[in-house]
Short mmCIF file of N, CA and C in Angstrom, two decimals:
data_model
loop_
_atom_site.label_atom_id
_atom_site.label_comp_id
_atom_site.label_asym_id
_atom_site.label_seq_id
_atom_site.Cartn_x
_atom_site.Cartn_y
_atom_site.Cartn_z
N MET A 1 -51.86 56.51 153.45
CA MET A 1 -52.15 55.27 154.15
C MET A 1 -53.45 55.45 154.93
N THR A 2 -54.39 54.57 154.70
CA THR A 2 -55.66 54.66 155.40
C THR A 2 -55.93 53.37 156.14
N THR A 3 -56.58 53.48 157.27
CA THR A 3 -56.95 52.30 158.04
C THR A 3 -58.21 51.69 157.44
N THR A 4 -58.23 50.38 157.32
CA THR A 4 -59.37 49.67 156.77
C THR A 4 -60.26 49.21 157.93
N PRO A 5 -61.48 49.75 158.03
CA PRO A 5 -62.34 49.36 159.15
C PRO A 5 -63.05 48.02 158.97
N ASP A 6 -63.24 47.56 157.74
CA ASP A 6 -64.00 46.33 157.49
C ASP A 6 -63.06 45.13 157.49
N LEU A 7 -63.13 44.32 158.56
CA LEU A 7 -62.23 43.19 158.69
C LEU A 7 -62.41 42.15 157.59
N ALA A 8 -63.62 42.05 157.04
CA ALA A 8 -63.86 41.05 155.99
C ALA A 8 -62.94 41.28 154.80
N THR A 9 -62.61 42.55 154.50
CA THR A 9 -61.73 42.84 153.37
C THR A 9 -60.29 42.40 153.63
N LEU A 10 -59.96 42.10 154.89
CA LEU A 10 -58.60 41.71 155.24
C LEU A 10 -58.36 40.21 155.10
N THR A 11 -59.41 39.45 154.85
CA THR A 11 -59.27 38.00 154.75
C THR A 11 -58.23 37.65 153.68
N GLY A 12 -57.29 36.77 154.05
CA GLY A 12 -56.29 36.34 153.10
C GLY A 12 -55.05 35.80 153.77
N GLU A 13 -54.05 35.53 152.94
CA GLU A 13 -52.77 34.99 153.40
C GLU A 13 -51.77 36.13 153.53
N TYR A 14 -51.01 36.12 154.64
CA TYR A 14 -50.04 37.17 154.92
C TYR A 14 -48.70 36.53 155.29
N THR A 15 -47.64 37.27 154.98
CA THR A 15 -46.29 36.88 155.38
C THR A 15 -45.77 37.92 156.36
N ILE A 16 -45.24 37.46 157.48
CA ILE A 16 -44.69 38.38 158.47
C ILE A 16 -43.47 39.08 157.86
N ASP A 17 -43.42 40.39 158.01
CA ASP A 17 -42.33 41.22 157.49
C ASP A 17 -41.27 41.37 158.58
N PRO A 18 -40.15 40.62 158.50
CA PRO A 18 -39.15 40.67 159.56
C PRO A 18 -38.51 42.05 159.76
N ALA A 19 -38.48 42.87 158.71
CA ALA A 19 -37.87 44.20 158.83
C ALA A 19 -38.72 45.15 159.66
N HIS A 20 -39.99 44.81 159.84
CA HIS A 20 -40.90 45.68 160.59
C HIS A 20 -41.63 44.94 161.70
N THR A 21 -41.03 43.85 162.16
CA THR A 21 -41.62 43.02 163.21
C THR A 21 -40.58 42.78 164.29
N THR A 22 -41.04 42.74 165.53
CA THR A 22 -40.16 42.41 166.66
C THR A 22 -40.74 41.21 167.39
N ILE A 23 -39.90 40.19 167.59
CA ILE A 23 -40.23 39.04 168.42
C ILE A 23 -39.31 39.16 169.63
N GLY A 24 -39.85 39.62 170.76
CA GLY A 24 -39.01 39.95 171.90
C GLY A 24 -39.40 39.24 173.17
N PHE A 25 -38.56 39.43 174.19
CA PHE A 25 -38.81 38.83 175.50
C PHE A 25 -38.17 39.68 176.58
N THR A 26 -38.66 39.48 177.80
CA THR A 26 -38.11 40.15 178.98
C THR A 26 -37.98 39.12 180.08
N ALA A 27 -36.82 39.12 180.74
CA ALA A 27 -36.58 38.23 181.88
C ALA A 27 -36.07 39.07 183.04
N ARG A 28 -36.48 38.74 184.24
CA ARG A 28 -35.97 39.40 185.44
C ARG A 28 -34.56 38.87 185.70
N HIS A 29 -33.63 39.79 185.95
CA HIS A 29 -32.23 39.41 186.19
C HIS A 29 -31.81 39.84 187.58
N ALA A 30 -31.24 38.92 188.32
CA ALA A 30 -30.72 39.16 189.67
C ALA A 30 -31.79 39.75 190.60
N MET A 31 -33.04 39.47 190.29
CA MET A 31 -34.19 39.87 191.12
C MET A 31 -34.41 41.38 191.14
N VAL A 32 -33.62 42.17 190.39
CA VAL A 32 -33.73 43.62 190.53
C VAL A 32 -33.96 44.37 189.23
N THR A 33 -33.72 43.76 188.09
CA THR A 33 -33.85 44.49 186.83
C THR A 33 -34.36 43.57 185.74
N ASN A 34 -34.80 44.15 184.65
CA ASN A 34 -35.26 43.37 183.51
C ASN A 34 -34.21 43.39 182.41
N VAL A 35 -33.97 42.24 181.81
CA VAL A 35 -33.14 42.15 180.63
C VAL A 35 -34.08 41.87 179.46
N LYS A 36 -33.94 42.68 178.42
CA LYS A 36 -34.78 42.51 177.24
C LYS A 36 -33.94 41.97 176.10
N GLY A 37 -34.58 41.19 175.27
CA GLY A 37 -33.91 40.65 174.11
C GLY A 37 -34.90 40.43 172.99
N LYS A 38 -34.36 40.04 171.85
CA LYS A 38 -35.20 39.77 170.69
C LYS A 38 -34.49 38.76 169.81
N PHE A 39 -35.22 38.27 168.85
CA PHE A 39 -34.67 37.36 167.85
C PHE A 39 -34.63 38.12 166.53
N LEU A 40 -33.51 38.01 165.82
CA LEU A 40 -33.30 38.79 164.60
C LEU A 40 -33.65 38.02 163.33
N ASP A 41 -33.74 36.68 163.41
CA ASP A 41 -34.00 35.86 162.22
C ASP A 41 -35.22 34.98 162.48
N PHE A 42 -36.28 35.25 161.76
CA PHE A 42 -37.52 34.48 161.91
C PHE A 42 -38.36 34.64 160.66
N SER A 43 -39.33 33.75 160.52
CA SER A 43 -40.30 33.85 159.43
C SER A 43 -41.63 33.36 159.96
N GLY A 44 -42.69 33.82 159.32
CA GLY A 44 -44.00 33.39 159.76
C GLY A 44 -45.07 33.75 158.76
N THR A 45 -46.22 33.12 158.95
CA THR A 45 -47.37 33.37 158.09
C THR A 45 -48.62 33.55 158.95
N LEU A 46 -49.56 34.26 158.38
CA LEU A 46 -50.88 34.42 158.99
C LEU A 46 -51.92 34.11 157.93
N HIS A 47 -52.94 33.41 158.33
CA HIS A 47 -54.15 33.33 157.51
C HIS A 47 -55.20 34.07 158.33
N LEU A 48 -55.64 35.21 157.82
CA LEU A 48 -56.66 35.98 158.52
C LEU A 48 -58.01 35.73 157.89
N ASP A 49 -59.00 35.47 158.73
CA ASP A 49 -60.38 35.36 158.28
C ASP A 49 -61.15 36.46 158.99
N GLY A 50 -61.35 37.57 158.29
CA GLY A 50 -62.01 38.73 158.88
C GLY A 50 -63.48 38.52 159.15
N THR A 51 -64.09 37.55 158.48
CA THR A 51 -65.50 37.25 158.70
C THR A 51 -65.68 36.33 159.90
N ASP A 52 -64.77 35.38 160.05
CA ASP A 52 -64.82 34.42 161.16
C ASP A 52 -63.42 34.28 161.74
N PRO A 53 -63.04 35.16 162.70
CA PRO A 53 -61.69 35.14 163.26
C PRO A 53 -61.25 33.78 163.80
N ALA A 54 -62.19 32.93 164.20
CA ALA A 54 -61.85 31.60 164.72
C ALA A 54 -61.18 30.74 163.66
N LYS A 55 -61.34 31.08 162.39
CA LYS A 55 -60.71 30.32 161.30
C LYS A 55 -59.32 30.86 160.95
N SER A 56 -58.86 31.87 161.66
CA SER A 56 -57.54 32.44 161.42
C SER A 56 -56.46 31.52 161.99
N THR A 57 -55.28 31.53 161.37
CA THR A 57 -54.16 30.71 161.83
C THR A 57 -52.86 31.51 161.78
N ALA A 58 -51.86 31.03 162.50
CA ALA A 58 -50.54 31.68 162.50
C ALA A 58 -49.45 30.63 162.67
N THR A 59 -48.31 30.88 162.02
CA THR A 59 -47.11 30.07 162.21
C THR A 59 -45.93 31.00 162.41
N LEU A 60 -44.95 30.54 163.17
CA LEU A 60 -43.74 31.32 163.39
C LEU A 60 -42.58 30.34 163.57
N ASP A 61 -41.47 30.60 162.86
CA ASP A 61 -40.25 29.82 162.98
C ASP A 61 -39.13 30.79 163.33
N VAL A 62 -38.45 30.56 164.46
CA VAL A 62 -37.42 31.45 164.96
C VAL A 62 -36.08 30.71 164.96
N THR A 63 -35.05 31.35 164.40
CA THR A 63 -33.69 30.81 164.45
C THR A 63 -33.08 31.22 165.78
N MET A 64 -32.81 30.23 166.63
CA MET A 64 -32.37 30.51 168.00
C MET A 64 -31.00 31.17 168.07
N ASP A 65 -30.14 30.92 167.09
CA ASP A 65 -28.83 31.56 167.06
C ASP A 65 -28.92 33.07 166.84
N SER A 66 -30.11 33.56 166.48
CA SER A 66 -30.27 34.98 166.20
C SER A 66 -30.63 35.79 167.45
N ILE A 67 -30.55 35.17 168.63
CA ILE A 67 -30.90 35.87 169.87
C ILE A 67 -29.97 37.07 170.07
N ASP A 68 -30.56 38.19 170.51
CA ASP A 68 -29.80 39.43 170.71
C ASP A 68 -30.30 40.13 171.96
N THR A 69 -29.45 40.17 172.99
CA THR A 69 -29.79 40.88 174.23
C THR A 69 -28.92 42.11 174.41
N GLY A 70 -28.10 42.42 173.41
CA GLY A 70 -27.21 43.56 173.52
C GLY A 70 -25.89 43.23 174.19
N SER A 71 -25.69 41.97 174.57
CA SER A 71 -24.45 41.54 175.22
C SER A 71 -23.98 40.25 174.55
N PRO A 72 -22.90 40.31 173.76
CA PRO A 72 -22.42 39.09 173.09
C PRO A 72 -22.10 37.95 174.06
N ASP A 73 -21.56 38.27 175.24
CA ASP A 73 -21.28 37.21 176.22
C ASP A 73 -22.56 36.54 176.69
N ARG A 74 -23.57 37.33 177.02
CA ARG A 74 -24.85 36.77 177.48
C ARG A 74 -25.50 35.98 176.35
N ASP A 75 -25.46 36.53 175.12
CA ASP A 75 -26.05 35.82 173.98
C ASP A 75 -25.38 34.46 173.80
N GLY A 76 -24.05 34.42 173.93
CA GLY A 76 -23.32 33.16 173.83
C GLY A 76 -23.75 32.17 174.89
N HIS A 77 -23.96 32.67 176.12
CA HIS A 77 -24.41 31.79 177.20
C HIS A 77 -25.81 31.27 176.90
N LEU A 78 -26.69 32.12 176.37
CA LEU A 78 -28.06 31.69 176.05
C LEU A 78 -28.08 30.64 174.93
N LYS A 79 -27.11 30.70 174.03
CA LYS A 79 -27.03 29.72 172.94
C LYS A 79 -26.44 28.39 173.40
N SER A 80 -25.79 28.39 174.55
CA SER A 80 -25.05 27.22 175.03
C SER A 80 -25.97 26.13 175.59
N SER A 81 -25.33 25.04 176.05
CA SER A 81 -26.08 23.91 176.61
C SER A 81 -26.77 24.27 177.93
N ASP A 82 -26.41 25.39 178.55
CA ASP A 82 -27.12 25.82 179.76
C ASP A 82 -28.55 26.27 179.45
N PHE A 83 -28.77 26.78 178.23
CA PHE A 83 -30.08 27.31 177.88
C PHE A 83 -30.64 26.68 176.61
N PHE A 84 -30.46 27.31 175.47
CA PHE A 84 -31.17 26.93 174.25
C PHE A 84 -30.53 25.81 173.44
N LYS A 85 -29.29 25.43 173.72
CA LYS A 85 -28.64 24.33 173.00
C LYS A 85 -28.86 24.48 171.49
N THR A 86 -28.48 25.64 170.96
CA THR A 86 -28.81 25.96 169.57
C THR A 86 -28.19 25.00 168.56
N ASP A 87 -27.08 24.34 168.91
CA ASP A 87 -26.50 23.35 167.99
C ASP A 87 -27.45 22.17 167.80
N GLU A 88 -28.11 21.78 168.88
CA GLU A 88 -29.02 20.63 168.84
C GLU A 88 -30.46 21.03 168.48
N PHE A 89 -30.86 22.24 168.90
CA PHE A 89 -32.24 22.71 168.68
C PHE A 89 -32.18 24.10 168.04
N PRO A 90 -31.94 24.15 166.72
CA PRO A 90 -31.72 25.43 166.05
C PRO A 90 -32.98 26.30 165.91
N LYS A 91 -34.16 25.72 166.06
CA LYS A 91 -35.40 26.47 165.83
C LYS A 91 -36.32 26.43 167.04
N MET A 92 -37.08 27.49 167.20
CA MET A 92 -38.23 27.55 168.09
C MET A 92 -39.42 27.76 167.16
N THR A 93 -40.52 27.06 167.39
CA THR A 93 -41.66 27.17 166.49
C THR A 93 -42.95 27.42 167.26
N PHE A 94 -43.88 28.08 166.59
CA PHE A 94 -45.24 28.26 167.10
C PHE A 94 -46.19 27.90 165.98
N ARG A 95 -47.19 27.09 166.32
CA ARG A 95 -48.25 26.72 165.38
C ARG A 95 -49.58 26.93 166.10
N SER A 96 -50.41 27.81 165.56
CA SER A 96 -51.68 28.08 166.23
C SER A 96 -52.61 26.88 166.14
N THR A 97 -53.43 26.73 167.17
CA THR A 97 -54.45 25.68 167.19
C THR A 97 -55.85 26.27 167.27
N SER A 98 -55.95 27.53 167.71
CA SER A 98 -57.26 28.20 167.75
C SER A 98 -57.06 29.71 167.82
N ALA A 99 -58.10 30.42 167.43
CA ALA A 99 -58.10 31.88 167.50
C ALA A 99 -59.50 32.31 167.90
N GLU A 100 -59.56 33.41 168.64
CA GLU A 100 -60.88 33.90 169.06
C GLU A 100 -60.86 35.41 169.20
N SER A 101 -62.02 36.00 168.94
CA SER A 101 -62.20 37.43 169.15
C SER A 101 -62.58 37.65 170.60
N LEU A 102 -61.93 38.61 171.24
CA LEU A 102 -62.25 38.97 172.62
C LEU A 102 -63.09 40.23 172.68
N GLY A 103 -63.46 40.75 171.52
CA GLY A 103 -64.24 41.98 171.44
C GLY A 103 -63.36 43.16 171.05
N GLY A 104 -63.95 44.08 170.31
CA GLY A 104 -63.18 45.24 169.87
C GLY A 104 -62.03 44.81 168.98
N ASP A 105 -60.84 45.34 169.26
CA ASP A 105 -59.65 45.00 168.49
C ASP A 105 -58.80 43.93 169.16
N ASP A 106 -59.37 43.23 170.15
CA ASP A 106 -58.60 42.27 170.95
C ASP A 106 -58.92 40.83 170.53
N TYR A 107 -57.84 40.04 170.41
CA TYR A 107 -57.94 38.65 169.98
C TYR A 107 -57.03 37.80 170.85
N ARG A 108 -57.28 36.51 170.86
CA ARG A 108 -56.40 35.56 171.53
C ARG A 108 -56.11 34.42 170.55
N VAL A 109 -54.82 34.15 170.37
CA VAL A 109 -54.40 33.03 169.55
C VAL A 109 -53.73 32.02 170.49
N THR A 110 -54.20 30.79 170.43
CA THR A 110 -53.63 29.72 171.24
C THR A 110 -52.94 28.76 170.28
N GLY A 111 -51.81 28.21 170.74
CA GLY A 111 -51.11 27.29 169.88
C GLY A 111 -50.01 26.56 170.61
N ASP A 112 -49.25 25.81 169.83
CA ASP A 112 -48.17 24.98 170.36
C ASP A 112 -46.83 25.67 170.15
N LEU A 113 -46.13 25.94 171.27
CA LEU A 113 -44.80 26.52 171.23
C LEU A 113 -43.80 25.40 171.50
N THR A 114 -42.84 25.24 170.58
CA THR A 114 -41.83 24.20 170.73
C THR A 114 -40.46 24.84 170.96
N ILE A 115 -39.86 24.52 172.10
CA ILE A 115 -38.52 24.96 172.47
C ILE A 115 -37.79 23.73 173.01
N LEU A 116 -36.55 23.53 172.59
CA LEU A 116 -35.74 22.38 173.04
C LEU A 116 -36.45 21.05 172.80
N GLY A 117 -37.23 20.97 171.73
CA GLY A 117 -37.93 19.74 171.42
C GLY A 117 -39.15 19.46 172.27
N THR A 118 -39.48 20.39 173.18
CA THR A 118 -40.66 20.24 174.03
C THR A 118 -41.75 21.16 173.50
N THR A 119 -42.95 20.60 173.33
CA THR A 119 -44.08 21.36 172.81
C THR A 119 -45.13 21.50 173.90
N ARG A 120 -45.51 22.76 174.14
CA ARG A 120 -46.53 23.06 175.15
C ARG A 120 -47.44 24.16 174.62
N PRO A 121 -48.69 24.18 175.08
CA PRO A 121 -49.60 25.22 174.61
C PRO A 121 -49.34 26.57 175.28
N ILE A 122 -49.53 27.64 174.52
CA ILE A 122 -49.53 28.99 175.08
C ILE A 122 -50.65 29.78 174.41
N SER A 123 -51.10 30.81 175.10
CA SER A 123 -52.06 31.75 174.54
C SER A 123 -51.41 33.11 174.44
N ILE A 124 -51.62 33.76 173.30
CA ILE A 124 -51.06 35.08 173.04
C ILE A 124 -52.22 36.04 172.86
N ASP A 125 -52.26 37.07 173.69
CA ASP A 125 -53.27 38.11 173.54
C ASP A 125 -52.75 39.15 172.56
N LEU A 126 -53.56 39.45 171.55
CA LEU A 126 -53.17 40.36 170.48
C LEU A 126 -54.15 41.51 170.36
N GLU A 127 -53.61 42.66 170.02
CA GLU A 127 -54.43 43.81 169.68
C GLU A 127 -54.21 44.12 168.21
N PHE A 128 -55.29 44.24 167.46
CA PHE A 128 -55.21 44.60 166.05
C PHE A 128 -54.92 46.09 165.98
N ASN A 129 -53.78 46.45 165.38
CA ASN A 129 -53.37 47.85 165.31
C ASN A 129 -53.86 48.55 164.05
N GLY A 130 -54.38 47.80 163.10
CA GLY A 130 -54.90 48.42 161.89
C GLY A 130 -54.37 47.78 160.63
N ALA A 131 -54.87 48.30 159.52
CA ALA A 131 -54.47 47.85 158.20
C ALA A 131 -54.25 49.07 157.33
N ALA A 132 -53.30 48.96 156.42
CA ALA A 132 -53.00 50.09 155.55
C ALA A 132 -52.30 49.60 154.29
N LYS A 133 -52.35 50.43 153.25
CA LYS A 133 -51.55 50.18 152.05
C LYS A 133 -50.31 51.03 152.20
N ASP A 134 -49.13 50.37 152.13
CA ASP A 134 -47.88 51.13 152.29
C ASP A 134 -47.52 51.84 150.98
N PRO A 135 -46.49 52.70 150.99
CA PRO A 135 -46.12 53.45 149.78
C PRO A 135 -45.70 52.58 148.60
N PHE A 136 -45.44 51.27 148.85
CA PHE A 136 -45.02 50.37 147.78
C PHE A 136 -46.18 49.54 147.26
N GLY A 137 -47.40 49.84 147.74
CA GLY A 137 -48.59 49.14 147.27
C GLY A 137 -48.91 47.86 148.02
N ASN A 138 -48.16 47.57 149.09
CA ASN A 138 -48.43 46.37 149.88
C ASN A 138 -49.57 46.62 150.86
N GLU A 139 -50.48 45.67 150.94
CA GLU A 139 -51.52 45.70 151.96
C GLU A 139 -50.92 45.11 153.23
N ARG A 140 -50.94 45.88 154.32
CA ARG A 140 -50.33 45.45 155.58
C ARG A 140 -51.37 45.40 156.69
N VAL A 141 -51.12 44.51 157.64
CA VAL A 141 -51.87 44.49 158.90
C VAL A 141 -50.85 44.52 160.02
N GLY A 142 -51.26 45.04 161.16
CA GLY A 142 -50.38 45.10 162.32
C GLY A 142 -51.07 44.59 163.56
N PHE A 143 -50.31 43.86 164.37
CA PHE A 143 -50.79 43.34 165.65
C PHE A 143 -49.72 43.54 166.69
N GLU A 144 -50.15 43.79 167.91
CA GLU A 144 -49.24 43.86 169.04
C GLU A 144 -49.71 42.81 170.03
N GLY A 145 -48.78 42.01 170.56
CA GLY A 145 -49.20 40.92 171.42
C GLY A 145 -48.27 40.67 172.57
N LYS A 146 -48.80 39.89 173.53
CA LYS A 146 -47.99 39.53 174.69
C LYS A 146 -48.46 38.20 175.25
N ALA A 147 -47.53 37.55 175.94
CA ALA A 147 -47.81 36.29 176.62
C ALA A 147 -46.76 36.13 177.70
N GLU A 148 -47.05 35.27 178.66
CA GLU A 148 -46.08 34.93 179.70
C GLU A 148 -45.93 33.42 179.73
N ILE A 149 -44.68 32.98 179.88
CA ILE A 149 -44.43 31.55 180.02
C ILE A 149 -43.50 31.33 181.21
N LYS A 150 -43.49 30.10 181.69
CA LYS A 150 -42.49 29.68 182.67
C LYS A 150 -41.47 28.86 181.89
N ARG A 151 -40.25 29.36 181.81
CA ARG A 151 -39.24 28.71 180.98
C ARG A 151 -38.96 27.28 181.43
N SER A 152 -39.14 27.01 182.73
CA SER A 152 -38.90 25.66 183.24
C SER A 152 -39.81 24.62 182.59
N GLU A 153 -40.98 25.03 182.11
CA GLU A 153 -41.91 24.10 181.48
C GLU A 153 -41.39 23.58 180.13
N TRP A 154 -40.37 24.24 179.59
CA TRP A 154 -39.72 23.80 178.36
C TRP A 154 -38.32 23.25 178.64
N GLY A 155 -38.01 22.98 179.89
CA GLY A 155 -36.71 22.41 180.23
C GLY A 155 -35.59 23.43 180.36
N LEU A 156 -35.93 24.71 180.38
CA LEU A 156 -34.94 25.78 180.55
C LEU A 156 -34.81 26.06 182.05
N THR A 157 -33.95 25.30 182.70
CA THR A 157 -33.91 25.34 184.17
C THR A 157 -32.60 25.87 184.74
N TRP A 158 -31.61 26.19 183.90
CA TRP A 158 -30.34 26.69 184.44
C TRP A 158 -30.58 27.94 185.28
N ASN A 159 -29.86 28.02 186.40
CA ASN A 159 -29.96 29.21 187.24
C ASN A 159 -28.76 29.25 188.17
N ALA A 160 -28.66 30.34 188.91
CA ALA A 160 -27.62 30.49 189.93
C ALA A 160 -28.25 31.20 191.12
N ALA A 161 -27.96 30.69 192.31
CA ALA A 161 -28.48 31.31 193.53
C ALA A 161 -27.72 32.60 193.83
N LEU A 162 -28.43 33.57 194.40
CA LEU A 162 -27.80 34.83 194.79
C LEU A 162 -27.52 34.83 196.29
N GLU A 163 -26.44 35.46 196.70
CA GLU A 163 -26.09 35.55 198.13
C GLU A 163 -27.22 36.15 198.94
N THR A 164 -27.92 37.10 198.35
CA THR A 164 -28.99 37.81 199.07
C THR A 164 -30.33 37.09 198.99
N GLY A 165 -30.33 35.90 198.43
CA GLY A 165 -31.57 35.15 198.25
C GLY A 165 -32.10 35.35 196.85
N GLY A 166 -32.92 34.44 196.42
CA GLY A 166 -33.44 34.52 195.06
C GLY A 166 -32.48 33.89 194.06
N VAL A 167 -32.78 34.13 192.77
CA VAL A 167 -32.01 33.51 191.70
C VAL A 167 -31.62 34.55 190.66
N LEU A 168 -30.65 34.16 189.83
CA LEU A 168 -30.13 35.07 188.83
C LEU A 168 -31.13 35.35 187.71
N VAL A 169 -31.85 34.31 187.24
CA VAL A 169 -32.76 34.45 186.11
C VAL A 169 -34.16 33.99 186.51
N SER A 170 -35.15 34.83 186.26
CA SER A 170 -36.53 34.48 186.62
C SER A 170 -37.03 33.30 185.79
N ASP A 171 -37.95 32.54 186.38
CA ASP A 171 -38.61 31.47 185.64
C ASP A 171 -39.64 32.08 184.68
N LYS A 172 -40.30 33.15 185.11
CA LYS A 172 -41.32 33.79 184.29
C LYS A 172 -40.64 34.65 183.22
N ILE A 173 -41.03 34.42 181.98
CA ILE A 173 -40.52 35.18 180.84
C ILE A 173 -41.72 35.84 180.16
N LYS A 174 -41.59 37.14 179.92
CA LYS A 174 -42.63 37.87 179.21
C LYS A 174 -42.26 37.91 177.73
N LEU A 175 -43.18 37.47 176.90
CA LEU A 175 -42.98 37.51 175.45
C LEU A 175 -43.74 38.71 174.90
N ASN A 176 -43.15 39.38 173.92
CA ASN A 176 -43.86 40.49 173.28
C ASN A 176 -43.64 40.44 171.77
N PHE A 177 -44.69 40.82 171.08
CA PHE A 177 -44.72 40.73 169.62
C PHE A 177 -45.24 42.04 169.06
N ASP A 178 -44.54 42.57 168.09
CA ASP A 178 -45.01 43.73 167.34
C ASP A 178 -44.92 43.29 165.89
N ILE A 179 -46.05 42.95 165.31
CA ILE A 179 -46.09 42.24 164.03
C ILE A 179 -46.64 43.10 162.90
N SER A 180 -45.90 43.13 161.82
CA SER A 180 -46.37 43.72 160.57
C SER A 180 -46.34 42.60 159.54
N ALA A 181 -47.47 42.41 158.85
CA ALA A 181 -47.55 41.33 157.87
C ALA A 181 -48.10 41.88 156.56
N ILE A 182 -47.59 41.33 155.47
CA ILE A 182 -47.94 41.78 154.12
C ILE A 182 -48.85 40.75 153.46
N LYS A 183 -49.97 41.24 152.90
CA LYS A 183 -50.92 40.35 152.22
C LYS A 183 -50.32 39.85 150.92
N GLN A 184 -50.47 38.54 150.69
CA GLN A 184 -49.97 37.95 149.46
C GLN A 184 -50.98 38.17 148.33
N ALA A 185 -50.47 38.42 147.15
CA ALA A 185 -51.34 38.70 145.99
C ALA A 185 -52.09 37.47 145.56
#
């Protein structure tokens, strides 16, 4: 496996590989610790333009019932009407609206994130981790990314007050992405 230094050779259509990708999040719990979770069922595509990164695009569709925080009770609560209302809103989607190079291996993708039927813009900072041909002959690219959102901006407002002050679940949610995508022939 060798890293490809010339981004122009990477131009093309890619499919996100769910077996080697993590779509995760972190929320502050009870003001003292972080709870991490991820989604297990998702699909997405990338159009990479190595010559003009501004022409690159990304899509992501996440099945909300696939949420996994390591606690079945908590996952059930997150799927309920208090949070994601997965019966009514089974998907979370992202559609990019712009992309830009920040220099070096750093990029920013801005787009529309839809949760609970509410669409709002977010920006995701990404680091290009490299490109390689895997042992099966697939051309792969990798990106690592992060973003922060306020869940209340999407109508996710359930909470509980703590005796010691503060709230059970933070409004600020950290999103993290570890993406492996396979170039389409």
